[in-house]
Coordinates of C-alpha atoms in Angstrom, one line a residue:
M1 CA 238.8 112.3 -219.8
I2 CA 237.8 115.7 -221.2
Q3 CA 238.4 114.6 -224.8
G4 CA 236.4 111.5 -224.2
V5 CA 233.3 113.4 -223.0
L6 CA 233.7 115.9 -225.8
S7 CA 233.6 113.1 -228.4
R8 CA 230.6 111.5 -226.8
A9 CA 228.5 114.6 -226.0
P10 CA 226.0 115.8 -228.6
A11 CA 226.9 119.1 -230.3
T12 CA 224.9 121.8 -232.0
D13 CA 226.1 123.0 -235.4
A14 CA 225.6 126.6 -234.3
A15 CA 227.8 126.1 -231.2
A16 CA 230.5 124.4 -233.2
A17 CA 230.5 127.1 -235.8
A18 CA 230.6 129.8 -233.2
M19 CA 233.6 128.1 -231.5
K20 CA 235.5 127.8 -234.8
A21 CA 234.7 131.5 -235.7
K22 CA 235.9 132.6 -232.3
R23 CA 239.2 130.7 -232.7
A24 CA 239.7 131.9 -236.3
A25 CA 239.3 135.5 -235.2
S26 CA 241.7 135.1 -232.3
I27 CA 244.6 133.5 -234.3
P28 CA 245.8 136.6 -236.2
E29 CA 245.8 138.7 -233.0
D30 CA 247.8 136.0 -231.1
E31 CA 250.3 135.7 -234.0
E32 CA 250.6 139.5 -234.3
S33 CA 251.2 139.7 -230.5
A34 CA 253.8 137.0 -230.6
R35 CA 255.5 138.6 -233.6
G36 CA 255.7 142.0 -231.7
K37 CA 257.2 140.3 -228.7
R38 CA 259.8 138.6 -230.9
L39 CA 260.7 141.9 -232.5
Q40 CA 261.1 143.5 -229.1
L41 CA 263.3 140.7 -227.9
H42 CA 265.5 141.0 -231.1
D43 CA 265.9 144.8 -230.6
C44 CA 266.8 144.3 -227.0
T45 CA 269.4 141.7 -228.0
T46 CA 270.9 143.9 -230.7
E47 CA 271.1 147.1 -228.6
Q48 CA 271.9 146.0 -225.1
G49 CA 273.9 142.8 -225.5
P50 CA 273.4 139.2 -224.4
G51 CA 272.8 139.8 -220.6
S52 CA 269.9 142.2 -221.3
A53 CA 268.6 139.7 -223.9
V54 CA 268.3 137.0 -221.2
A55 CA 266.4 139.3 -218.9
A56 CA 264.1 140.4 -221.8
R57 CA 263.5 136.8 -222.8
E58 CA 262.5 136.0 -219.2
R59 CA 260.1 139.0 -219.2
V60 CA 258.5 137.9 -222.4
V61 CA 258.0 134.3 -221.1
A62 CA 256.5 135.7 -217.8
E63 CA 254.1 137.9 -219.7
A64 CA 253.1 135.1 -221.9
A65 CA 252.5 132.8 -218.9
E66 CA 250.4 135.6 -217.2
T67 CA 248.3 136.0 -220.3
R68 CA 247.7 132.3 -220.5
G69 CA 246.8 132.1 -216.9
L70 CA 244.2 135.0 -217.2
R71 CA 242.8 133.3 -220.3
L72 CA 242.4 130.0 -218.4
L73 CA 240.7 131.8 -215.5
S74 CA 238.3 133.5 -217.8
L75 CA 237.5 130.2 -219.5
L76 CA 236.9 128.4 -216.2
L77 CA 234.6 131.0 -214.9
R78 CA 232.6 131.3 -218.1
C79 CA 232.4 127.5 -218.3
A80 CA 231.1 127.3 -214.7
E81 CA 228.5 129.9 -215.5
A82 CA 227.4 127.8 -218.5
V83 CA 227.2 124.7 -216.4
A84 CA 225.2 126.6 -213.7
A85 CA 222.8 127.8 -216.5
D86 CA 222.5 124.2 -217.9
Q87 CA 224.0 125.4 -221.2
L88 CA 225.9 122.2 -221.7
P89 CA 227.0 122.5 -225.4
E90 CA 228.6 125.9 -224.6
A91 CA 230.3 124.5 -221.6
R92 CA 231.6 121.5 -223.7
D93 CA 233.1 123.8 -226.2
M94 CA 234.9 125.8 -223.6
L95 CA 236.2 122.6 -222.0
Q96 CA 237.9 121.7 -225.2
E97 CA 239.8 125.0 -225.2
I98 CA 240.7 124.6 -221.5
A99 CA 242.1 121.1 -222.3
E100 CA 244.3 122.6 -225.0
L101 CA 245.7 125.4 -222.7
A102 CA 245.9 123.6 -219.4
S103 CA 248.4 121.0 -218.2
P104 CA 248.9 119.1 -215.0
F105 CA 252.7 119.6 -215.5
G106 CA 252.7 123.3 -216.3
S107 CA 252.6 126.5 -214.2
S108 CA 250.3 126.8 -211.2
P109 CA 247.4 128.3 -213.2
E110 CA 247.8 125.7 -215.9
R111 CA 247.8 122.9 -213.3
V112 CA 244.8 124.3 -211.4
A113 CA 242.9 124.7 -214.7
A114 CA 243.7 121.1 -215.7
Y115 CA 242.0 119.6 -212.6
F116 CA 239.1 122.1 -212.6
G117 CA 238.6 121.4 -216.2
D118 CA 238.5 117.7 -215.5
A119 CA 236.0 118.2 -212.7
L120 CA 233.8 120.4 -214.9
C121 CA 233.9 117.7 -217.5
A122 CA 232.7 115.1 -215.0
R123 CA 229.9 117.5 -214.0
V124 CA 228.8 118.0 -217.6
L125 CA 228.9 114.2 -218.2
S126 CA 226.8 113.7 -215.1
S127 CA 224.3 116.2 -216.4
Y128 CA 224.0 114.4 -219.7
L129 CA 223.6 111.1 -217.9
G130 CA 221.3 112.5 -215.2
A131 CA 223.2 110.9 -212.4
Y132 CA 225.2 112.5 -209.6
S133 CA 227.3 110.3 -207.3
P134 CA 230.6 110.7 -205.3
L135 CA 233.6 110.2 -207.5
L136 CA 235.7 108.7 -204.7
A137 CA 234.0 107.0 -201.8
A138 CA 235.5 105.9 -198.5
S139 CA 234.8 102.3 -199.1
P140 CA 236.4 99.7 -201.1
L141 CA 239.4 101.4 -202.4
A142 CA 241.5 98.8 -204.1
A143 CA 244.6 97.9 -202.2
A144 CA 246.9 99.4 -204.8
Q145 CA 245.0 102.6 -204.9
S146 CA 245.0 102.8 -201.1
R147 CA 248.8 102.5 -201.2
R148 CA 249.1 105.2 -203.8
V149 CA 246.9 107.6 -201.8
S150 CA 249.0 106.8 -198.7
S151 CA 252.2 107.5 -200.5
A152 CA 250.7 110.8 -201.8
F153 CA 249.9 111.8 -198.2
Q154 CA 253.5 111.1 -197.1
A155 CA 254.7 113.2 -200.1
Y156 CA 252.2 116.0 -199.1
N157 CA 253.7 115.8 -195.6
A158 CA 257.1 116.6 -197.1
L159 CA 256.0 119.2 -199.6
S160 CA 253.8 121.3 -197.3
P161 CA 253.4 122.2 -193.6
L162 CA 249.6 121.7 -193.7
V163 CA 249.6 118.0 -192.6
K164 CA 252.3 118.6 -190.0
F165 CA 250.4 121.6 -188.8
S166 CA 247.4 119.5 -188.2
H167 CA 249.3 116.8 -186.5
F168 CA 251.6 118.9 -184.3
T169 CA 248.9 121.3 -183.2
A170 CA 246.5 118.5 -182.3
N171 CA 249.2 116.5 -180.4
K172 CA 250.2 119.5 -178.3
A173 CA 246.6 120.3 -177.4
I174 CA 245.9 116.6 -176.6
L175 CA 249.1 116.4 -174.5
Q176 CA 247.9 119.4 -172.4
A177 CA 244.5 117.8 -171.9
L178 CA 246.0 114.6 -170.7
D179 CA 248.1 116.2 -168.0
G180 CA 247.8 114.1 -164.9
E181 CA 246.0 111.2 -166.7
D182 CA 247.5 107.8 -166.6
R183 CA 245.0 105.9 -168.8
V184 CA 244.7 107.4 -172.3
H185 CA 242.2 106.6 -175.1
V186 CA 242.5 108.3 -178.5
V187 CA 239.7 108.1 -181.0
D188 CA 240.8 109.0 -184.6
L189 CA 237.7 109.5 -186.9
D190 CA 239.8 108.8 -190.0
I191 CA 243.1 107.3 -189.0
M192 CA 244.5 106.3 -192.4
Q193 CA 248.1 105.5 -191.8
G194 CA 248.2 106.9 -188.3
L195 CA 251.2 109.2 -189.2
Q196 CA 250.7 111.6 -186.3
W197 CA 250.4 109.2 -183.4
P198 CA 254.1 108.2 -183.0
G199 CA 254.8 111.9 -182.1
L200 CA 252.2 111.8 -179.3
F201 CA 253.5 108.4 -178.1
H202 CA 257.0 109.9 -177.8
M203 CA 255.7 112.8 -175.8
L204 CA 253.7 110.6 -173.5
A205 CA 256.7 108.3 -173.0
S206 CA 258.9 111.4 -172.1
R207 CA 256.6 112.4 -169.2
P208 CA 257.8 111.7 -165.7
C209 CA 254.7 109.5 -165.1
R210 CA 254.2 107.2 -168.1
P211 CA 250.6 106.2 -168.9
L212 CA 249.5 102.8 -167.4
S213 CA 247.5 102.1 -170.6
L214 CA 247.3 103.6 -174.0
R215 CA 244.5 102.7 -176.4
V216 CA 243.8 104.0 -179.9
T217 CA 240.5 103.5 -181.7
G218 CA 240.9 104.1 -185.4
L219 CA 238.0 104.4 -187.9
G220 CA 238.5 103.8 -191.6
A221 CA 237.2 102.2 -194.8
S222 CA 239.4 99.1 -195.0
L223 CA 239.9 96.6 -192.2
D224 CA 243.1 95.5 -193.8
V225 CA 244.5 99.0 -193.8
L226 CA 243.4 99.5 -190.2
H227 CA 245.1 96.3 -189.1
A228 CA 248.3 97.3 -190.8
T229 CA 248.2 100.7 -189.1
G230 CA 247.6 99.0 -185.8
R231 CA 250.6 96.8 -186.2
R232 CA 252.9 99.8 -187.0
L233 CA 251.6 101.7 -184.0
A234 CA 252.0 98.7 -181.8
D235 CA 255.6 98.2 -182.9
F236 CA 256.4 101.9 -182.2
A237 CA 254.7 101.9 -178.8
A238 CA 256.7 98.7 -177.9
S239 CA 259.9 100.4 -178.8
L240 CA 259.1 103.1 -176.3
G241 CA 258.0 100.6 -173.6
L242 CA 254.4 101.8 -173.7
P243 CA 251.5 99.5 -173.0
F244 CA 249.3 99.7 -176.2
E245 CA 246.0 98.5 -177.5
F246 CA 244.5 99.2 -181.0
H247 CA 240.8 98.9 -181.7
P248 CA 239.9 99.1 -185.4
I249 CA 236.4 100.0 -186.6
E250 CA 235.6 99.6 -190.2
G251 CA 233.0 102.2 -191.1
K252 CA 232.0 105.8 -190.5
I253 CA 231.6 107.5 -187.1
G254 CA 228.1 108.7 -188.0
H255 CA 227.0 105.1 -188.5
V256 CA 228.1 103.9 -185.1
A257 CA 224.9 103.3 -183.2
D258 CA 226.3 103.4 -179.7
A259 CA 229.2 105.1 -178.0
A260 CA 229.9 101.8 -176.2
A261 CA 231.3 100.6 -179.5
L262 CA 234.1 103.2 -179.2
L263 CA 234.6 102.7 -175.5
G264 CA 235.6 99.1 -175.7
P265 CA 234.2 95.7 -174.9
R266 CA 232.0 95.0 -171.8
G267 CA 234.1 95.0 -168.7
H268 CA 236.8 97.3 -170.1
P269 CA 237.6 100.0 -167.5
H270 CA 236.8 102.8 -169.9
H271 CA 235.4 104.9 -167.1
L272 CA 239.0 105.3 -165.8
E273 CA 240.3 106.4 -169.2
A274 CA 240.7 110.0 -170.5
T275 CA 239.2 110.0 -174.0
V276 CA 240.2 112.4 -176.7
V277 CA 238.9 112.7 -180.2
Y278 CA 240.7 113.9 -183.3
W279 CA 239.7 114.5 -186.9
M280 CA 241.6 116.1 -189.8
H281 CA 239.0 117.2 -192.3
H282 CA 239.4 116.7 -196.0
C283 CA 237.2 116.3 -199.1
L284 CA 238.7 113.1 -200.5
Y285 CA 235.6 111.1 -199.3
D286 CA 232.8 111.3 -196.8
V287 CA 234.2 110.5 -193.4
T288 CA 231.2 110.9 -191.1
G289 CA 228.5 109.2 -193.0
S290 CA 225.9 111.1 -191.1
D291 CA 226.8 114.5 -189.6
A292 CA 223.8 114.4 -187.3
G293 CA 224.8 110.9 -186.1
T294 CA 228.4 112.1 -185.5
V295 CA 227.2 115.0 -183.3
R296 CA 224.9 112.7 -181.3
L297 CA 227.7 110.3 -180.7
L298 CA 230.2 112.9 -179.6
K299 CA 227.6 114.3 -177.2
S300 CA 227.1 110.9 -175.6
L301 CA 230.8 110.0 -175.6
R302 CA 231.6 113.3 -173.7
P303 CA 235.4 113.1 -174.4
K304 CA 237.8 115.2 -172.4
L305 CA 238.8 116.9 -175.6
V306 CA 237.8 117.1 -179.3
T307 CA 240.4 118.5 -181.7
I308 CA 239.4 119.3 -185.3
V309 CA 241.4 120.7 -188.2
E310 CA 239.0 122.0 -190.8
Q311 CA 239.5 123.2 -194.4
D312 CA 238.4 126.9 -194.7
L313 CA 236.3 125.9 -197.6
G314 CA 232.5 126.0 -197.8
H315 CA 230.3 123.4 -199.6
S316 CA 226.9 125.0 -199.2
G317 CA 225.2 127.5 -201.6
D318 CA 224.7 127.3 -205.3
F319 CA 227.1 125.6 -207.8
L320 CA 228.7 128.8 -209.1
G321 CA 229.4 130.1 -205.6
R322 CA 231.0 126.8 -204.6
F323 CA 233.0 126.8 -207.8
V324 CA 234.5 130.3 -207.3
E325 CA 235.4 129.6 -203.7
A326 CA 237.0 126.3 -204.5
L327 CA 238.9 127.8 -207.4
H328 CA 240.3 130.5 -205.1
Y329 CA 241.2 128.0 -202.4
Y330 CA 242.9 125.4 -204.6
S331 CA 244.8 128.1 -206.6
A332 CA 246.5 129.0 -203.3
L333 CA 247.3 125.4 -202.5
F334 CA 248.8 124.8 -206.0
D335 CA 250.8 128.0 -205.7
A336 CA 252.1 126.8 -202.3
L337 CA 253.0 123.4 -203.7
G338 CA 254.9 125.0 -206.6
D339 CA 257.1 126.7 -204.0
G340 CA 257.5 123.5 -202.2
A341 CA 258.7 121.6 -205.3
S342 CA 261.2 124.4 -206.0
A343 CA 262.5 124.1 -202.5
G344 CA 263.7 120.5 -203.0
A345 CA 260.8 118.1 -203.6
T346 CA 260.6 116.4 -206.9
E347 CA 258.1 117.2 -209.7
E348 CA 256.9 113.6 -209.5
E349 CA 256.0 113.9 -205.8
R350 CA 254.1 117.1 -206.4
Y351 CA 252.2 115.6 -209.4
A352 CA 251.2 112.6 -207.2
V353 CA 249.9 114.9 -204.5
E354 CA 248.0 117.1 -206.9
R355 CA 246.5 114.2 -208.9
L356 CA 245.6 111.7 -206.1
L357 CA 244.7 114.2 -203.4
L358 CA 243.9 117.7 -204.5
G359 CA 242.5 116.7 -207.9
A360 CA 240.2 114.2 -206.3
E361 CA 239.0 116.8 -203.8
I362 CA 238.3 119.2 -206.6
R363 CA 236.3 116.6 -208.5
N364 CA 234.2 115.8 -205.5
I365 CA 233.5 119.5 -204.8
V366 CA 232.8 120.6 -208.4
A367 CA 231.4 117.5 -210.0
V368 CA 229.3 116.3 -207.1
G369 CA 229.0 119.2 -204.7
G370 CA 230.9 117.5 -201.8
P371 CA 232.2 114.1 -200.9
K372 CA 228.6 113.0 -200.4
R373 CA 225.2 114.5 -201.3
T374 CA 222.3 112.6 -199.7
G375 CA 219.8 115.4 -199.1
E376 CA 220.8 115.5 -195.4
V377 CA 221.9 118.9 -194.1
R378 CA 225.6 118.8 -193.8
V379 CA 227.6 120.6 -191.2
E380 CA 229.3 123.7 -192.7
R381 CA 231.6 124.5 -189.8
W382 CA 232.2 121.8 -187.2
G383 CA 233.4 124.3 -184.5
D384 CA 230.0 126.1 -184.6
E385 CA 228.2 122.8 -184.5
L386 CA 230.1 121.6 -181.5
R387 CA 229.3 124.8 -179.7
R388 CA 225.6 124.2 -180.3
A389 CA 226.0 120.6 -179.1
G390 CA 227.2 121.6 -175.7
F391 CA 231.0 122.0 -176.1
R392 CA 233.0 125.0 -175.4
P393 CA 236.3 126.1 -177.1
V394 CA 239.7 125.4 -175.5
S395 CA 242.3 128.0 -176.6
L396 CA 245.2 126.8 -178.7
T397 CA 247.2 129.9 -177.9
G398 CA 250.4 129.3 -175.9
A399 CA 252.2 125.9 -176.5
P400 CA 250.2 124.8 -179.5
A401 CA 250.7 128.2 -181.2
A402 CA 254.4 128.2 -180.4
Q403 CA 254.7 124.7 -181.8
A404 CA 253.0 125.8 -185.1
R405 CA 255.3 128.8 -185.4
L406 CA 258.3 126.6 -184.8
L407 CA 257.0 124.3 -187.6
L408 CA 256.7 127.1 -190.1
G409 CA 260.2 128.3 -189.3
M410 CA 261.5 124.9 -190.5
Y411 CA 260.3 125.5 -194.1
P412 CA 262.4 127.5 -196.5
W413 CA 259.6 129.5 -198.2
K414 CA 257.9 132.4 -196.6
G415 CA 254.4 132.5 -198.0
Y416 CA 252.7 130.7 -195.1
T417 CA 250.9 132.7 -192.4
L418 CA 249.7 131.8 -188.9
V419 CA 246.9 133.7 -187.2
E420 CA 245.4 133.3 -183.8
E421 CA 241.7 134.0 -183.8
D422 CA 239.2 133.4 -180.9
G423 CA 241.4 130.6 -179.5
C424 CA 241.8 128.9 -182.9
L425 CA 244.9 128.7 -185.1
K426 CA 244.5 129.5 -188.8
L427 CA 247.2 128.5 -191.2
G428 CA 247.1 130.3 -194.5
W429 CA 249.0 131.0 -197.7
K430 CA 249.6 134.7 -198.6
D431 CA 246.8 135.8 -196.3
L432 CA 244.2 133.3 -197.5
S433 CA 243.3 131.0 -194.7
L434 CA 243.6 127.3 -195.6
L435 CA 243.1 125.4 -192.3
T436 CA 241.6 126.1 -188.9
A437 CA 242.6 124.1 -185.9
S438 CA 240.3 124.2 -182.9
S439 CA 239.8 122.2 -179.6
W440 CA 236.6 121.7 -177.7
E441 CA 235.6 120.2 -174.3
P442 CA 232.2 119.4 -172.9
T443 CA 230.5 122.1 -170.9
T444 CA 229.7 121.3 -167.2
A445 CA 226.4 121.8 -165.5
E446 CA 227.7 125.0 -164.0
D447 CA 228.6 126.2 -167.5
G448 CA 225.1 125.5 -168.6
L449 CA 223.6 127.5 -165.8
V450 CA 225.9 130.4 -166.7
V451 CA 224.7 130.3 -170.3
L452 CA 221.1 130.2 -169.2
A453 CA 221.6 133.1 -166.8
A454 CA 223.3 135.2 -169.6
A455 CA 220.4 134.4 -171.9
A456 CA 217.9 135.4 -169.3
R457 CA 219.7 138.7 -168.7
Q458 CA 219.8 139.4 -172.4
E459 CA 216.1 138.6 -172.7
G460 CA 215.3 141.0 -169.9
Q461 CA 217.3 143.8 -171.5
D462 CA 215.6 143.2 -174.8
S463 CA 212.2 143.4 -173.2

């Protein structure tokens, strides 16, 4: 991809000459540095024996990798600055050097640089063409591509606790909200393969009083995929003896005109059901369609609980700010996946996850600015938006937090962190927060009066 754009994009003779001069000047220094390291290694081998030679060789390799990683980081930041300043020939030249140094099969910095370089290349190409559009949309994914993405999600689930954290934490919160309810309705805004719901089914079947009805409404891009998901969930529910109904909706939640479409056909006793809503946020494609429409629908639906797992990654602001934040975020994810692969997963599984999932997200963020850019104001933090829409937080401390800690204890590497903050749970890697799970319930009339009274008191104090 990068080489293709470089060959098509116009070049200035001055930029090309400057690039050649810069490389020519750097070669002797690189060769001299490498020669010095080889001499040091030879001296160590001669003086201290083979054991020390192995250690010295490992140090040299580590130092070389660190130098390469720092060079790639510098190139990525300078290239992003050039793109932000619309200096496309300069950006193109740096992309060629990034392509030579980076590799999707190398170290964490090299893998990150490969995908960010590809995304910057797509951004440069879009600038030359004067067109910006999402690189991966929610609709008509080919069946084969849909299967590959599904397989990558399953591999991601094995490589990292992030997906399991989203599922287990949400299921525990939903189970608590459904205490005493015998008619259950789950709305999944982006159900995909429905991987998390068998766990909830099993917990519901284990309760002393089993539900009289269990219904799942799943939204997605492909009706064929939705039907396949529904069949799998129906088979699992039948194996547990649970009454089950699946309601597929092809489309996006923000485009659903009326909450009645989610509540079921006319005559359905939806007023007897306890409705819960779940959404695991990602940047693979636009899920909501219209954020404002999504908020309106949730307000009119008034579910018993809304559980959201959000990426701690912003999409607002200028291009350079988004790029730096995304580079920091995905560097942590790639670092974590590297540990996951070393803990037993295969390199092929990691590559599939990084190419089909993380790489696609990076392209959407860097090349487009988000899964969808329509001019509509997008919600930056859904928790804050739900609070403004009349929902109040439900604390995830207690059983959901204990479940999350138990989950992290199942993994052999120790870089993941769990933080409780304002009733939310934050899962991070080496102190960088990656995901935030939160739960929300509609405020009652009494809650509204309390809020108004507090506002009036504050206004009186200010005056």
